[in-house]
Amino acid sequence: MSDLTARAEKLDAADELAAKRAEFVLDDVVYLDGNSLGALPAVVPGRVADVVSRQWGELRIRSWEESGWWTAPERVGDRIAPLLGAAPGQVVVGDSTSVNIFKALVAAVRMAGEGRDEILVDATTFPTDGYIAASAARMTGRTLRPVLPAEVPDALGDRTAAVLLNHVDYRTGRLHDLPSLTAAAHRAGALAVWDLCHSAGALPVGLDEHGVDLAVGCTYKYLNGGPGSPAYLYVRAGLQDRFDSPLPGWNSHAEPFGMRPEYEPAPGAPRGRVGTPDILSMLALEAALDVWDAVSIEAVRAKSLALTDFFLECVSAYVAPGRVESLTPVPHAERGSQVALRCADAGEVMKRLIERGVVGDFRAPDVLRFGFTPLYVGFADVERAARVLGEVLG
């Protein structure tokens, strides 16, 4: 047994979150792609079967009231809120991340006022965020300016309406400084919109504490909601009465069953809704969130950093010098819950890793990406993944 293998066993034995692994459907594969699709929580199949066979099959339309379907977007939002550092009544679940980015960004521009004609967007953002930001700028008559997150404080000015930023960079795993960048936007009189797809469920976010205006995120990564599970929209309580959605659907009406031709937005988080919610995936997500019962997001963050530290150490020990280059920041304050390694033949390497039971993913042109979900990834998994990587790279 190598020193690293022995250390991994000791670390797993002392892990306060280790028992959570049994709440997921897993096999002998080392699954390090939870930053793309989280593993299946064991409670979900039975809960979904009940939704299909009893709530839909037997109760049918009565389930909108009797099974709580109508209130699910706000109810599930309130379950996600603590993981985002948000008080109840500020998160609504529904639609996709892309749709919610559009709602949030256009609403932010409208709240900023006519005198502000520029939107700043993270120049390294996930492509969809950039596409949506460009469309929102065209539709609102604003100019879109891509800037690096580090350049945002200097780029802000009295023309800035809103800033759209990613909390964690999807390629490198770099964690951006949400508190200071939000504060900089506010000093300039602009609104801050954050994409939390790669941070929610992996580290503390502190939306309320740091005065974030609007935020969006998916639920199928670290929240383990399932493929295509609905996204969420956060609107700070102090802005909700001014939130003017560009997609005013009947579900966000103050009187949805009044069927009136004039639109009157509902109070609070429900004005972020649009159309009929996707109940099957919504309630699968609600079931998946059971794994977070009695879990501290601070404990999750501590284990995340320990896992990524240990992985980088194991890679250094097992992989020949110069074969890979880590793109993920070393300082904890700058690191999310993934490690990105640059490798000349990354696509082929990832295929070989998957064949040997280590699942990560590949991002063109040359990045191996490994996501660490603390609720079910252990230190023995980390050591094995690095050891197999070293063997694959020769």
Tab-separated table of C-alpha atoms in Angstrom:
chain	number	residue	atom	x	y	z
A	1	MET	CA	0.000	0.000	0.000
A	2	SER	CA	1.408	3.380	-1.010
A	3	ASP	CA	1.583	6.273	1.432
A	4	LEU	CA	-1.111	8.072	-0.579
A	5	THR	CA	-3.425	5.050	-0.471
A	6	ALA	CA	-2.989	4.774	3.288
A	7	ARG	CA	-3.636	8.484	3.724
A	8	ALA	CA	-6.779	8.233	1.636
A	9	GLU	CA	-8.098	5.480	3.909
A	10	LYS	CA	-7.439	7.595	7.010
A	11	LEU	CA	-9.059	10.653	5.470
A	12	ASP	CA	-12.149	8.658	4.501
A	13	ALA	CA	-12.382	7.195	8.000
A	14	ALA	CA	-12.396	10.717	9.498
A	15	ASP	CA	-14.813	12.200	6.921
A	16	GLU	CA	-17.981	13.530	8.587
A	17	LEU	CA	-19.825	13.423	5.239
A	18	ALA	CA	-18.801	9.853	4.338
A	19	ALA	CA	-22.184	8.358	5.289
A	20	LYS	CA	-23.885	10.524	2.650
A	21	ARG	CA	-22.415	8.343	-0.099
A	22	ALA	CA	-24.912	5.585	0.776
A	23	GLU	CA	-27.766	7.952	-0.173
A	24	PHE	CA	-26.749	7.843	-3.860
A	25	VAL	CA	-26.961	5.171	-6.555
A	26	LEU	CA	-23.301	4.475	-7.284
A	27	ASP	CA	-21.089	1.629	-8.478
A	28	ASP	CA	-17.354	0.934	-8.626
A	29	VAL	CA	-16.751	3.776	-11.078
A	30	VAL	CA	-14.945	6.857	-9.762
A	31	TYR	CA	-17.469	9.509	-10.772
A	32	LEU	CA	-15.823	12.922	-11.118
A	33	ASP	CA	-18.355	14.490	-13.482
A	34	GLY	CA	-20.866	15.726	-10.936
A	35	ASN	CA	-20.072	19.249	-12.123
A	36	SER	CA	-21.947	18.270	-15.313
A	37	LEU	CA	-24.541	15.791	-14.014
A	38	GLY	CA	-24.856	14.824	-10.374
A	39	ALA	CA	-25.354	11.203	-9.339
A	40	LEU	CA	-28.855	9.852	-8.676
A	41	PRO	CA	-30.031	10.177	-5.056
A	42	ALA	CA	-31.476	6.818	-4.002
A	43	VAL	CA	-34.753	8.348	-2.811
A	44	VAL	CA	-35.690	9.776	-6.208
A	45	PRO	CA	-36.976	6.695	-8.123
A	46	GLY	CA	-39.560	5.821	-5.470
A	47	ARG	CA	-40.715	9.413	-5.123
A	48	VAL	CA	-41.073	9.842	-8.886
A	49	ALA	CA	-42.959	6.545	-9.108
A	50	ASP	CA	-45.452	7.913	-6.572
A	51	VAL	CA	-45.820	11.157	-8.531
A	52	VAL	CA	-46.532	9.226	-11.723
A	53	SER	CA	-48.700	6.393	-10.416
A	54	ARG	CA	-50.626	8.058	-7.586
A	55	GLN	CA	-50.491	11.838	-7.969
A	56	TRP	CA	-50.899	11.791	-11.755
A	57	GLY	CA	-52.411	8.338	-12.276
A	58	GLU	CA	-55.020	8.440	-9.505
A	59	LEU	CA	-55.533	12.020	-8.377
A	60	ARG	CA	-54.939	13.521	-11.813
A	61	ILE	CA	-55.900	17.215	-11.918
A	62	ARG	CA	-56.671	17.216	-8.191
A	63	SER	CA	-52.910	17.037	-7.565
A	64	TRP	CA	-52.452	20.678	-8.480
A	65	GLU	CA	-53.945	21.404	-5.065
A	66	GLU	CA	-53.962	18.142	-3.101
A	67	SER	CA	-50.367	17.192	-3.968
A	68	GLY	CA	-49.038	20.739	-3.905
A	69	TRP	CA	-48.121	20.928	-7.569
A	70	TRP	CA	-49.151	24.555	-7.923
A	71	THR	CA	-46.895	25.801	-5.117
A	72	ALA	CA	-43.920	23.584	-6.002
A	73	PRO	CA	-41.823	26.336	-7.685
A	74	GLU	CA	-41.723	28.426	-4.502
A	75	ARG	CA	-41.593	25.444	-2.125
A	76	VAL	CA	-38.607	23.889	-3.882
A	77	GLY	CA	-37.032	27.332	-4.181
A	78	ASP	CA	-37.203	27.700	-0.406
A	79	ARG	CA	-35.381	24.367	-0.041
A	80	ILE	CA	-32.575	25.553	-2.312
A	81	ALA	CA	-32.362	28.996	-0.688
A	82	PRO	CA	-30.258	27.957	2.353
A	83	LEU	CA	-27.620	26.500	0.031
A	84	LEU	CA	-27.374	29.923	-1.623
A	85	GLY	CA	-27.353	31.894	1.618
A	86	ALA	CA	-30.821	33.281	0.915
A	87	ALA	CA	-33.827	33.794	3.166
A	88	PRO	CA	-37.152	32.206	2.159
A	89	GLY	CA	-39.347	33.890	-0.440
A	90	GLN	CA	-36.580	34.928	-2.836
A	91	VAL	CA	-35.967	31.827	-4.985
A	92	VAL	CA	-38.378	30.373	-7.520
A	93	VAL	CA	-37.691	27.163	-9.456
A	94	GLY	CA	-38.627	26.684	-13.096
A	95	ASP	CA	-37.518	27.077	-16.720
A	96	SER	CA	-33.900	26.619	-17.771
A	97	THR	CA	-30.789	28.506	-16.716
A	98	SER	CA	-30.740	30.243	-20.090
A	99	VAL	CA	-34.330	31.462	-19.761
A	100	ASN	CA	-33.693	32.663	-16.226
A	101	ILE	CA	-30.546	34.531	-17.301
A	102	PHE	CA	-32.653	36.333	-19.876
A	103	LYS	CA	-35.315	37.218	-17.318
A	104	ALA	CA	-32.761	38.392	-14.757
A	105	LEU	CA	-30.589	40.429	-17.107
A	106	VAL	CA	-33.427	42.235	-18.901
A	107	ALA	CA	-35.108	42.956	-15.563
A	108	ALA	CA	-31.806	44.305	-14.207
A	109	VAL	CA	-31.442	46.653	-17.174
A	110	ARG	CA	-35.004	47.875	-16.723
A	111	MET	CA	-34.410	48.549	-13.037
A	112	ALA	CA	-31.152	50.379	-13.751
A	113	GLY	CA	-32.977	53.007	-15.796
A	114	GLU	CA	-32.703	54.663	-19.191
A	115	GLY	CA	-29.541	56.627	-18.455
A	116	ARG	CA	-27.422	53.479	-18.344
A	117	ASP	CA	-26.761	52.038	-21.770
A	118	GLU	CA	-24.095	49.377	-21.250
A	119	ILE	CA	-24.081	45.763	-20.031
A	120	LEU	CA	-20.857	44.130	-18.870
A	121	VAL	CA	-20.507	40.370	-19.319
A	122	ASP	CA	-17.796	37.940	-18.243
A	123	ALA	CA	-15.576	37.521	-21.315
A	124	THR	CA	-14.750	33.934	-20.271
A	125	THR	CA	-18.372	32.983	-19.620
A	126	PHE	CA	-20.162	29.807	-20.611
A	127	PRO	CA	-21.287	30.436	-24.220
A	128	THR	CA	-25.027	30.512	-23.495
A	129	ASP	CA	-24.580	33.341	-21.001
A	130	GLY	CA	-22.844	35.367	-23.683
A	131	TYR	CA	-25.478	34.599	-26.283
A	132	ILE	CA	-28.300	35.586	-23.930
A	133	ALA	CA	-26.481	38.748	-22.857
A	134	ALA	CA	-25.995	39.765	-26.499
A	135	SER	CA	-29.683	39.216	-27.222
A	136	ALA	CA	-30.738	41.118	-24.087
A	137	ALA	CA	-28.514	44.023	-25.133
A	138	ARG	CA	-30.040	44.124	-28.617
A	139	MET	CA	-33.579	43.966	-27.296
A	140	THR	CA	-33.059	46.699	-24.710
A	141	GLY	CA	-30.979	48.977	-26.947
A	142	ARG	CA	-27.853	48.604	-24.814
A	143	THR	CA	-24.235	47.978	-25.732
A	144	LEU	CA	-22.654	44.729	-24.585
A	145	ARG	CA	-19.035	44.837	-23.415
A	146	PRO	CA	-17.199	41.604	-22.575
A	147	VAL	CA	-14.564	42.026	-19.856
A	148	LEU	CA	-12.526	39.663	-17.708
A	149	PRO	CA	-13.857	39.422	-14.148
A	150	ALA	CA	-10.651	40.955	-12.781
A	151	GLU	CA	-11.206	43.964	-15.066
A	152	VAL	CA	-14.793	44.600	-13.939
A	153	PRO	CA	-14.032	47.196	-11.212
A	154	ASP	CA	-12.136	49.386	-13.676
A	155	ALA	CA	-14.695	48.856	-16.455
A	156	LEU	CA	-17.694	49.951	-14.372
A	157	GLY	CA	-19.011	53.457	-14.751
A	158	ASP	CA	-22.099	55.626	-14.827
A	159	ARG	CA	-23.115	54.018	-18.136
A	160	THR	CA	-23.207	50.502	-16.652
A	161	ALA	CA	-26.696	49.079	-16.180
A	162	ALA	CA	-25.848	45.527	-15.138
A	163	VAL	CA	-23.005	43.042	-14.844
A	164	LEU	CA	-23.433	39.322	-15.626
A	165	LEU	CA	-20.738	37.144	-14.056
A	166	ASN	CA	-20.020	33.477	-13.382
A	167	HIS	CA	-19.230	32.606	-9.783
A	168	VAL	CA	-16.983	29.724	-10.889
A	169	ASP	CA	-15.370	29.473	-14.311
A	170	TYR	CA	-16.654	26.302	-15.986
A	171	ARG	CA	-13.350	25.540	-17.731
A	172	THR	CA	-10.753	26.180	-15.059
A	173	GLY	CA	-12.674	25.980	-11.795
A	174	ARG	CA	-11.527	29.482	-10.815
A	175	LEU	CA	-13.727	31.025	-8.116
A	176	HIS	CA	-14.416	34.710	-8.683
A	177	ASP	CA	-14.793	37.185	-5.836
A	178	LEU	CA	-18.555	37.572	-5.555
A	179	PRO	CA	-18.552	39.913	-2.540
A	180	SER	CA	-16.070	42.436	-3.915
A	181	LEU	CA	-17.380	42.387	-7.491
A	182	THR	CA	-20.964	42.824	-6.290
A	183	ALA	CA	-19.874	45.735	-4.092
A	184	ALA	CA	-18.008	47.320	-7.017
A	185	ALA	CA	-21.117	47.099	-9.197
A	186	HIS	CA	-23.202	48.746	-6.510
A	187	ARG	CA	-20.694	51.569	-6.026
A	188	ALA	CA	-21.100	52.314	-9.725
A	189	GLY	CA	-24.895	52.244	-9.439
A	190	ALA	CA	-25.223	49.019	-11.452
A	191	LEU	CA	-26.963	45.749	-10.645
A	192	ALA	CA	-25.089	42.459	-10.190
A	193	VAL	CA	-26.406	39.270	-11.806
A	194	TRP	CA	-24.581	36.028	-10.937
A	195	ASP	CA	-24.584	32.611	-12.604
A	196	LEU	CA	-24.165	30.045	-9.802
A	197	CYS	CA	-24.221	26.858	-11.892
A	198	HIS	CA	-20.778	25.709	-10.744
A	199	SER	CA	-20.935	26.902	-7.149
A	200	ALA	CA	-24.379	26.186	-5.682
A	201	GLY	CA	-24.148	22.996	-3.627
A	202	ALA	CA	-20.350	23.038	-3.625
A	203	LEU	CA	-19.507	26.115	-1.570
A	204	PRO	CA	-21.139	28.935	0.415
A	205	VAL	CA	-22.527	31.686	-1.807
A	206	GLY	CA	-23.962	34.265	0.595
A	207	LEU	CA	-26.461	35.991	-1.686
A	208	ASP	CA	-28.239	37.888	1.078
A	209	GLU	CA	-25.070	38.638	3.032
A	210	HIS	CA	-23.351	40.197	0.039
A	211	GLY	CA	-26.357	42.048	-1.365
A	212	VAL	CA	-26.514	40.225	-4.702
A	213	ASP	CA	-29.351	41.606	-6.813
A	214	LEU	CA	-30.258	38.645	-8.999
A	215	ALA	CA	-28.855	35.164	-9.463
A	216	VAL	CA	-29.598	32.073	-11.522
A	217	GLY	CA	-28.372	28.525	-11.616
A	218	CYS	CA	-29.034	24.975	-12.705
A	219	THR	CA	-29.911	22.110	-10.374
A	220	TYR	CA	-28.494	19.078	-12.201
A	221	LYS	CA	-24.856	19.521	-11.141
A	222	TYR	CA	-23.986	19.673	-7.435
A	223	LEU	CA	-27.690	19.723	-6.485
A	224	ASN	CA	-28.185	16.328	-8.186
A	225	GLY	CA	-31.628	17.149	-9.572
A	226	GLY	CA	-31.348	14.965	-12.679
A	227	PRO	CA	-30.815	15.616	-16.397
A	228	GLY	CA	-32.616	18.760	-17.482
A	229	SER	CA	-33.977	19.455	-14.003
A	230	PRO	CA	-35.433	22.968	-13.715
A	231	ALA	CA	-33.243	25.949	-12.901
A	232	TYR	CA	-33.848	28.647	-10.300
A	233	LEU	CA	-34.075	32.418	-10.161
A	234	TYR	CA	-33.169	34.525	-7.115
A	235	VAL	CA	-34.522	38.054	-6.806
A	236	ARG	CA	-33.404	40.004	-3.756
A	237	ALA	CA	-36.371	40.847	-1.530
A	238	GLY	CA	-35.757	44.592	-1.789
A	239	LEU	CA	-36.036	44.460	-5.578
A	240	GLN	CA	-39.046	42.189	-5.978
A	241	ASP	CA	-41.617	44.962	-6.274
A	242	ARG	CA	-39.543	46.474	-9.109
A	243	PHE	CA	-38.748	43.196	-10.881
A	244	ASP	CA	-40.220	43.580	-14.368
A	245	SER	CA	-39.931	40.239	-16.136
A	246	PRO	CA	-39.592	40.272	-19.932
A	247	LEU	CA	-41.573	37.006	-19.940
A	248	PRO	CA	-44.823	37.791	-18.101
A	249	GLY	CA	-46.703	34.518	-18.238
A	250	TRP	CA	-50.004	33.554	-16.684
A	251	ASN	CA	-48.238	31.750	-13.815
A	252	SER	CA	-46.668	35.027	-12.679
A	253	HIS	CA	-49.959	36.923	-12.742
A	254	ALA	CA	-51.381	38.200	-9.451
A	255	GLU	CA	-54.600	36.415	-10.366
A	256	PRO	CA	-53.578	33.558	-12.681
A	257	PHE	CA	-57.036	32.030	-12.937
A	258	GLY	CA	-58.736	35.372	-13.481
A	259	MET	CA	-57.772	35.115	-17.149
A	260	ARG	CA	-57.756	38.887	-17.478
A	261	PRO	CA	-56.206	40.424	-20.603
A	262	GLU	CA	-54.255	42.990	-18.556
A	263	TYR	CA	-51.108	41.758	-16.854
A	264	GLU	CA	-50.618	42.419	-13.136
A	265	PRO	CA	-47.476	40.821	-11.645
A	266	ALA	CA	-47.788	38.666	-8.550
A	267	PRO	CA	-46.025	39.846	-5.408
A	268	GLY	CA	-42.761	38.254	-4.332
A	269	ALA	CA	-40.893	35.360	-5.919
A	270	PRO	CA	-43.850	34.058	-7.997
A	271	ARG	CA	-43.471	36.975	-10.426
A	272	GLY	CA	-40.390	35.114	-11.670
A	273	ARG	CA	-42.598	32.286	-12.953
A	274	VAL	CA	-43.775	32.120	-16.578
A	275	GLY	CA	-45.830	29.130	-17.705
A	276	THR	CA	-47.025	25.832	-16.297
A	277	PRO	CA	-44.190	24.236	-14.288
A	278	ASP	CA	-42.606	20.949	-15.366
A	279	ILE	CA	-43.960	18.900	-12.479
A	280	LEU	CA	-42.233	15.544	-13.053
A	281	SER	CA	-38.723	16.984	-13.092
A	282	MET	CA	-39.636	19.566	-10.439
A	283	LEU	CA	-40.684	16.885	-7.969
A	284	ALA	CA	-37.705	14.676	-8.829
A	285	LEU	CA	-35.550	17.660	-7.857
A	286	GLU	CA	-37.523	18.133	-4.649
A	287	ALA	CA	-36.849	14.511	-3.718
A	288	ALA	CA	-33.162	14.857	-4.591
A	289	LEU	CA	-32.812	17.763	-2.179
A	290	ASP	CA	-33.500	15.361	0.718
A	291	VAL	CA	-29.795	14.463	0.696
A	292	TRP	CA	-29.064	17.964	2.005
A	293	ASP	CA	-30.991	17.423	5.238
A	294	ALA	CA	-28.700	18.202	8.204
A	295	VAL	CA	-25.760	18.975	5.890
A	296	SER	CA	-23.711	22.119	6.463
A	297	ILE	CA	-22.559	23.865	3.290
A	298	GLU	CA	-19.455	24.904	5.240
A	299	ALA	CA	-18.621	21.223	5.835
A	300	VAL	CA	-19.148	20.578	2.130
A	301	ARG	CA	-16.746	23.388	1.278
A	302	ALA	CA	-14.108	22.123	3.701
A	303	LYS	CA	-14.245	18.641	2.186
A	304	SER	CA	-14.240	20.036	-1.350
A	305	LEU	CA	-11.002	21.888	-0.706
A	306	ALA	CA	-9.470	18.850	0.984
A	307	LEU	CA	-10.433	16.627	-1.967
A	308	THR	CA	-9.029	18.991	-4.585
A	309	ASP	CA	-5.849	19.557	-2.553
A	310	PHE	CA	-5.362	15.803	-2.257
A	311	PHE	CA	-6.053	15.244	-5.949
A	312	LEU	CA	-3.455	17.821	-6.975
A	313	GLU	CA	-0.962	16.200	-4.598
A	314	CYS	CA	-1.676	12.734	-6.015
A	315	VAL	CA	-1.405	13.995	-9.608
A	316	SER	CA	1.976	15.498	-8.760
A	317	ALA	CA	3.093	12.140	-7.338
A	318	TYR	CA	1.704	9.842	-10.043
A	319	VAL	CA	1.971	11.826	-13.290
A	320	ALA	CA	5.293	12.430	-15.000
A	321	PRO	CA	6.504	16.051	-14.773
A	322	GLY	CA	5.378	18.231	-17.684
A	323	ARG	CA	2.682	15.817	-18.861
A	324	VAL	CA	-0.199	17.915	-17.483
A	325	GLU	CA	-0.596	21.494	-16.320
A	326	SER	CA	-3.158	22.515	-13.723
A	327	LEU	CA	-5.326	25.467	-14.771
A	328	THR	CA	-7.089	25.537	-11.400
A	329	PRO	CA	-5.861	28.137	-8.905
A	330	VAL	CA	-3.925	26.861	-5.909
A	331	PRO	CA	-5.257	29.408	-3.342
A	332	HIS	CA	-8.451	28.176	-1.709
A	333	ALA	CA	-10.103	31.578	-2.042
A	334	GLU	CA	-9.810	31.278	-5.835
A	335	ARG	CA	-10.854	27.629	-6.292
A	336	GLY	CA	-14.246	26.086	-6.885
A	337	SER	CA	-14.880	22.341	-6.619
A	338	GLN	CA	-13.196	21.113	-9.769
A	339	VAL	CA	-9.690	20.649	-11.121
A	340	ALA	CA	-8.868	21.334	-14.750
A	341	LEU	CA	-5.697	19.845	-16.213
A	342	ARG	CA	-4.285	20.870	-19.572
A	343	CYS	CA	-3.101	17.868	-21.558
A	344	ALA	CA	-2.015	17.777	-25.212
A	345	ASP	CA	-4.157	14.750	-26.113
A	346	ALA	CA	-6.914	15.358	-23.568
A	347	GLY	CA	-9.783	13.940	-25.612
A	348	GLU	CA	-8.137	10.560	-26.083
A	349	VAL	CA	-6.864	10.507	-22.515
A	350	MET	CA	-10.361	11.028	-21.134
A	351	LYS	CA	-11.707	8.180	-23.272
A	352	ARG	CA	-9.057	5.871	-21.816
A	353	LEU	CA	-9.782	7.045	-18.273
A	354	ILE	CA	-13.488	6.309	-18.729
A	355	GLU	CA	-12.655	2.842	-20.080
A	356	ARG	CA	-10.764	2.214	-16.830
A	357	GLY	CA	-13.559	3.423	-14.583
A	358	VAL	CA	-12.584	7.043	-13.942
A	359	VAL	CA	-15.227	9.396	-15.321
A	360	GLY	CA	-14.443	13.067	-15.834
A	361	ASP	CA	-14.960	15.121	-18.968
A	362	PHE	CA	-13.073	16.811	-21.784
A	363	ARG	CA	-13.321	20.428	-22.852
A	364	ALA	CA	-11.841	21.386	-26.217
A	365	PRO	CA	-9.154	21.803	-27.126
A	366	ASP	CA	-6.988	20.349	-24.363
A	367	VAL	CA	-8.647	20.309	-20.926
A	368	LEU	CA	-9.342	17.333	-18.660
A	369	ARG	CA	-12.004	18.434	-16.194
A	370	PHE	CA	-12.673	16.661	-12.888
A	371	GLY	CA	-15.549	17.693	-10.604
A	372	PHE	CA	-15.547	16.802	-6.905
A	373	THR	CA	-18.971	16.393	-5.283
A	374	PRO	CA	-18.268	16.109	-1.546
A	375	LEU	CA	-21.516	14.307	-0.721
A	376	TYR	CA	-20.421	11.165	-2.550
A	377	VAL	CA	-16.775	11.473	-3.637
A	378	GLY	CA	-14.211	10.098	-1.193
A	379	PHE	CA	-10.467	10.371	-0.814
A	380	ALA	CA	-9.895	6.801	-2.049
A	381	ASP	CA	-11.724	7.823	-5.244
A	382	VAL	CA	-9.361	10.764	-5.601
A	383	GLU	CA	-6.228	8.681	-5.124
A	384	ARG	CA	-7.452	6.045	-7.599
A	385	ALA	CA	-8.321	8.655	-10.217
A	386	ALA	CA	-4.869	10.259	-10.042
A	387	ARG	CA	-3.126	6.854	-10.070
A	388	VAL	CA	-5.069	5.713	-13.158
A	389	LEU	CA	-4.344	9.047	-14.843
A	390	GLY	CA	-0.640	8.490	-14.243
A	391	GLU	CA	-0.865	4.981	-15.715
A	392	VAL	CA	-2.803	6.183	-18.784
A	393	LEU	CA	-0.232	8.911	-19.417
A	394	GLY	CA	2.592	6.403	-19.081
